[in-house]
PDB file of C-alpha atoms in Angstrom:
ATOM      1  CA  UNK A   1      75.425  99.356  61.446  1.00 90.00           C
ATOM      2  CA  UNK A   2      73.708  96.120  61.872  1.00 94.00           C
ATOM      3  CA  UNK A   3      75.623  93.060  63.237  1.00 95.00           C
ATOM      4  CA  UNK A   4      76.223  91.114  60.358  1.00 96.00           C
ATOM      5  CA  UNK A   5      78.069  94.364  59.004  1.00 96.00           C
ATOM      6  CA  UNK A   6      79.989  94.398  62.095  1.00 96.00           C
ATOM      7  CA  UNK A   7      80.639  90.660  62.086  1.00 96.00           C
ATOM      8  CA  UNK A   8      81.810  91.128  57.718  1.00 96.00           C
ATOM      9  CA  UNK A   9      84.445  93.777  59.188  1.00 96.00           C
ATOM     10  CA  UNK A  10      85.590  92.056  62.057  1.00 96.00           C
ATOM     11  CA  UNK A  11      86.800  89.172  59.729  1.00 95.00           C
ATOM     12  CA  UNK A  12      88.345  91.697  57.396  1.00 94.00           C
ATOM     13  CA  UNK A  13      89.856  93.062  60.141  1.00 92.00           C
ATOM     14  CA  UNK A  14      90.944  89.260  61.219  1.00 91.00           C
ATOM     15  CA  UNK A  15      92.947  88.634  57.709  1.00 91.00           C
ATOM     16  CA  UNK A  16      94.584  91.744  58.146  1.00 87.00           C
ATOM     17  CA  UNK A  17      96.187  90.575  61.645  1.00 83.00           C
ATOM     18  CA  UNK A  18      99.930  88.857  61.661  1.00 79.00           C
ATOM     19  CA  UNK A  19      99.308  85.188  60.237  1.00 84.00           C
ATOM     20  CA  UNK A  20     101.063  83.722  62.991  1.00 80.00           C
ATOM     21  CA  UNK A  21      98.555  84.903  65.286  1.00 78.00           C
ATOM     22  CA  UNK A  22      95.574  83.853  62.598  1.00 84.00           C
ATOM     23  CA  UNK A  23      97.495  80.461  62.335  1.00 85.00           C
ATOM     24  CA  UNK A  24      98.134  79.819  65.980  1.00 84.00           C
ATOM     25  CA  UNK A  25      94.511  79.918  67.347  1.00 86.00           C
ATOM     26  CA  UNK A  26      92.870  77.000  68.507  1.00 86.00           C
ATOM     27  CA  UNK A  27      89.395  76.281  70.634  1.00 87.00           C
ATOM     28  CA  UNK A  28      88.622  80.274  70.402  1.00 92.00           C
ATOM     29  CA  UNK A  29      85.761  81.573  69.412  1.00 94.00           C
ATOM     30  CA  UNK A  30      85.354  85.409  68.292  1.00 95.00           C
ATOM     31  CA  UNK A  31      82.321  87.031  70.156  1.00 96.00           C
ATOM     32  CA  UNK A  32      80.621  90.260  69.379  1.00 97.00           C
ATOM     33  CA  UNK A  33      78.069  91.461  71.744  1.00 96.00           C
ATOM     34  CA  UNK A  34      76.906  95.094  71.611  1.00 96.00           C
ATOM     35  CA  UNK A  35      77.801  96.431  74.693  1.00 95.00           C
ATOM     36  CA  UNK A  36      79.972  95.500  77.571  1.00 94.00           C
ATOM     37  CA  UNK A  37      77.281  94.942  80.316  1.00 93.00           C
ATOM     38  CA  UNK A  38      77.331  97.200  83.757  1.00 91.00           C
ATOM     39  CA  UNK A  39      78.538  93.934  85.884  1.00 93.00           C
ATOM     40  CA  UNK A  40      81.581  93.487  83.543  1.00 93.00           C
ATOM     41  CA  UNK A  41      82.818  97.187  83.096  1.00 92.00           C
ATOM     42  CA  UNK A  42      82.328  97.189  87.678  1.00 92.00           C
ATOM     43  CA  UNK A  43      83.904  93.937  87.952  1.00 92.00           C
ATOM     44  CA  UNK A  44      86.958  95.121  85.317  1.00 88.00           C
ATOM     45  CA  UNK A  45      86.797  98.389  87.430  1.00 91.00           C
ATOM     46  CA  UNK A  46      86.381 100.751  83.494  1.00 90.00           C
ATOM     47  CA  UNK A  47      85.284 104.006  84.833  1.00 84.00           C
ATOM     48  CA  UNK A  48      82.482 105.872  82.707  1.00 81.00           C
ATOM     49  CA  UNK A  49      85.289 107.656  81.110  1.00 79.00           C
ATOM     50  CA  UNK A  50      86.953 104.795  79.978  1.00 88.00           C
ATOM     51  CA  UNK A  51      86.386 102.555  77.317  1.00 89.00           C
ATOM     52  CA  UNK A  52      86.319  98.567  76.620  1.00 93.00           C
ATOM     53  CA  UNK A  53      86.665  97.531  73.169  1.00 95.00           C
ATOM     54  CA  UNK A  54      87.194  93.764  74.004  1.00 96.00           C
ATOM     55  CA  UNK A  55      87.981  91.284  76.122  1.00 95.00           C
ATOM     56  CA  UNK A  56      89.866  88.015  76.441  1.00 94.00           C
ATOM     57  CA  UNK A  57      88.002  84.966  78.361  1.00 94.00           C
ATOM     58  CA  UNK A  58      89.614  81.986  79.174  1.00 92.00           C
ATOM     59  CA  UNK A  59      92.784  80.374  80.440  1.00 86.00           C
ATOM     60  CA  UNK A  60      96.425  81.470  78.474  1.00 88.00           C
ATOM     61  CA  UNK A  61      98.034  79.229  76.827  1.00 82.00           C
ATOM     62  CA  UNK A  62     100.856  79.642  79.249  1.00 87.00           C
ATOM     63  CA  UNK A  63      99.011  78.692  82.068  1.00 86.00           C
ATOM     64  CA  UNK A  64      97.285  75.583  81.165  1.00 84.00           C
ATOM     65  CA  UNK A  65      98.578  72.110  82.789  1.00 85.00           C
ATOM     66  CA  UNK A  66      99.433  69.110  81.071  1.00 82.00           C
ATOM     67  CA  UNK A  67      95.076  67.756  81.683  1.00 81.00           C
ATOM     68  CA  UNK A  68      93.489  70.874  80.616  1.00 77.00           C
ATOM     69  CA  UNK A  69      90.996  69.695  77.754  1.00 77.00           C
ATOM     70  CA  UNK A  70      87.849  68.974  77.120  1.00 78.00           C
ATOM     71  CA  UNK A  71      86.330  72.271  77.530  1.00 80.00           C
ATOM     72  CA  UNK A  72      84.436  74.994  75.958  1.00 82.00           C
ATOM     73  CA  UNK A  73      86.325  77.266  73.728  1.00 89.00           C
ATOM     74  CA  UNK A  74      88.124  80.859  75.287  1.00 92.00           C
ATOM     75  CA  UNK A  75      86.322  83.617  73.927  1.00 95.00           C
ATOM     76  CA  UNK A  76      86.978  86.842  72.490  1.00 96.00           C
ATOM     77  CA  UNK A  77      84.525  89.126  73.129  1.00 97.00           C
ATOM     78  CA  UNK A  78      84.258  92.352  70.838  1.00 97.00           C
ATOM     79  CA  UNK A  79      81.790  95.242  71.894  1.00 97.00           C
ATOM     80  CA  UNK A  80      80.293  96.737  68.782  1.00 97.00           C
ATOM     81  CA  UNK A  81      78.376  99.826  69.667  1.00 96.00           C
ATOM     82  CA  UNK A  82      82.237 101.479  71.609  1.00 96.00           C
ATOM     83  CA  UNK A  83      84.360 100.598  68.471  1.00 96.00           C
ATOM     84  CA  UNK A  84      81.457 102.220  66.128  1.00 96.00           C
ATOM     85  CA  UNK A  85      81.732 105.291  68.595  1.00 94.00           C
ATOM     86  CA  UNK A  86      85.437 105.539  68.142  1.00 93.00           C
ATOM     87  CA  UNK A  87      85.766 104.712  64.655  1.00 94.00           C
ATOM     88  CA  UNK A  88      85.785 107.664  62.203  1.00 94.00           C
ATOM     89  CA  UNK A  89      85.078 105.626  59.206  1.00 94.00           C
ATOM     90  CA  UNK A  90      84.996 101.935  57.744  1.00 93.00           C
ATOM     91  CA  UNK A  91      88.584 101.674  57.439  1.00 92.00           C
ATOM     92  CA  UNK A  92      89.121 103.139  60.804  1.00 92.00           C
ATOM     93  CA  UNK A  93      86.720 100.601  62.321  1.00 95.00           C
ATOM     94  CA  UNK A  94      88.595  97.988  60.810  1.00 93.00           C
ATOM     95  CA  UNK A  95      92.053  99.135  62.081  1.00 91.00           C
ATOM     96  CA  UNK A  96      90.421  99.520  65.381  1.00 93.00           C
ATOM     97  CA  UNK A  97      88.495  95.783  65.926  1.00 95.00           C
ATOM     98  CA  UNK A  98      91.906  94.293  64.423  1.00 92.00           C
ATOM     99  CA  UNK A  99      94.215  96.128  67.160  1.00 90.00           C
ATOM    100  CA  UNK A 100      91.877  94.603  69.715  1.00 94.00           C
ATOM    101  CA  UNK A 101      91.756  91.557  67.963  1.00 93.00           C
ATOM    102  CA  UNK A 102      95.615  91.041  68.620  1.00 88.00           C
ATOM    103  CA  UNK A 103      95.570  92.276  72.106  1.00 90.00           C
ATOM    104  CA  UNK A 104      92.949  90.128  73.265  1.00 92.00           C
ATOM    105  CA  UNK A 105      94.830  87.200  70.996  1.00 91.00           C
ATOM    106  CA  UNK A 106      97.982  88.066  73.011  1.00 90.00           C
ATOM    107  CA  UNK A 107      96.515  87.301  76.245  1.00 90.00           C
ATOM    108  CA  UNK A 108      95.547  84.085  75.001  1.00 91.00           C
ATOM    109  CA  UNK A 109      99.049  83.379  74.050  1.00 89.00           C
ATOM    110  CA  UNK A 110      99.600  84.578  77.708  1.00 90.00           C
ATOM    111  CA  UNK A 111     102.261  87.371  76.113  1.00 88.00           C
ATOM    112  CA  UNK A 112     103.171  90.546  78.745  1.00 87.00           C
ATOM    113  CA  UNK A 113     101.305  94.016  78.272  1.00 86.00           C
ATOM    114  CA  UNK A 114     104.837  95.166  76.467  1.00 87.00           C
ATOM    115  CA  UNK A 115     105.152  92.429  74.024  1.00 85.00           C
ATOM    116  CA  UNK A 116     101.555  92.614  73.013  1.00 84.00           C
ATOM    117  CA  UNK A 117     102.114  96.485  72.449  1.00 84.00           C
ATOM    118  CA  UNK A 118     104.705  96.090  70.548  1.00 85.00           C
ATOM    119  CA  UNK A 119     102.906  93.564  67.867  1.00 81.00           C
ATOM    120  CA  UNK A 120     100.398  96.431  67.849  1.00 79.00           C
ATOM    121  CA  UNK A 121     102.940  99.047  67.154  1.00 80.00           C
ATOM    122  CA  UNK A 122     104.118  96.354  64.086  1.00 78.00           C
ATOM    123  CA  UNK A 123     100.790  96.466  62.971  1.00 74.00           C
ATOM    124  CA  UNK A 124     100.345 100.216  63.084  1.00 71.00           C
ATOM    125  CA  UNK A 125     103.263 100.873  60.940  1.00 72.00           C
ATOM    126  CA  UNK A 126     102.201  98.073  58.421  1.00 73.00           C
ATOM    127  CA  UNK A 127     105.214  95.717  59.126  1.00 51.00           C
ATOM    128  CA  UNK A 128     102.566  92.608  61.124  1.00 48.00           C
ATOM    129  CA  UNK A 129      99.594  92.962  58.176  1.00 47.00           C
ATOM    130  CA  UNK A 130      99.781  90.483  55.208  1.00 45.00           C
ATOM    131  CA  UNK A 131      98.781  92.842  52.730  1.00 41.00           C
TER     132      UNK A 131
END
């Protein structure tokens, strides 16, 4: 799949995430890069049997101070070529980048492992997507 096919699903994938989330994001920009490099997957201690899909960079909302500003956007970095591997089709792909998409949009809400799980769970069983 070339990148501009990958880039076309990931903002299907972004309209089908909760519009509160779509709504809420500000100074973020959505990355794809093919692979996660060596450094990052060491530094993020992902084993070779593990995978990363994506990957939230920047400070949470939560934890910036009343003078944070004027800086570059947070970034969202989604890794192509392991959410091609795991995909089984188009659809599946698309389910997939948008599941990251809201846990890497949690973290920049600065929302706990559980709560972002459970807006995944939401949008698993249909009741987050604005279909």
């Amino acid at each position: 799949m070339t990148r501009h096919e990958f880039e076309r699903h990931v903002q299907e994938a972004l309209a089908t995430i909760p519009e509160e989330f779509r709504n809420a994001l500000d100074n973020i920009a959505i990355v794809v890069e093919q692979e996660p490099s060596r450094d990052l997957l060491r530094e993020m201690e992902i084993g070779p049997s593990d995978t990363l899909l994506g990957l939230y960079q920047g400070t949470p909302l939560t934890e910036r101070h009343w003078d944070y500003g004027n800086t570059l956007p947070d970034r969202i970095l989604l890794f192509q070529g392991p959410h091609e591997r795991e995909a089984e089709n188009d659809d599946d792909l698309i389910g997939s980048i948008a599941e990251t998409l809201i846990h890497e949009i949690g973290h920049y809400f600065g929302m706990s492992e559980d709560a972002i799980e459970d807006i995944e769970e939401r949008y698993w069983r249909g009741g987050a997507r604005d279909e």
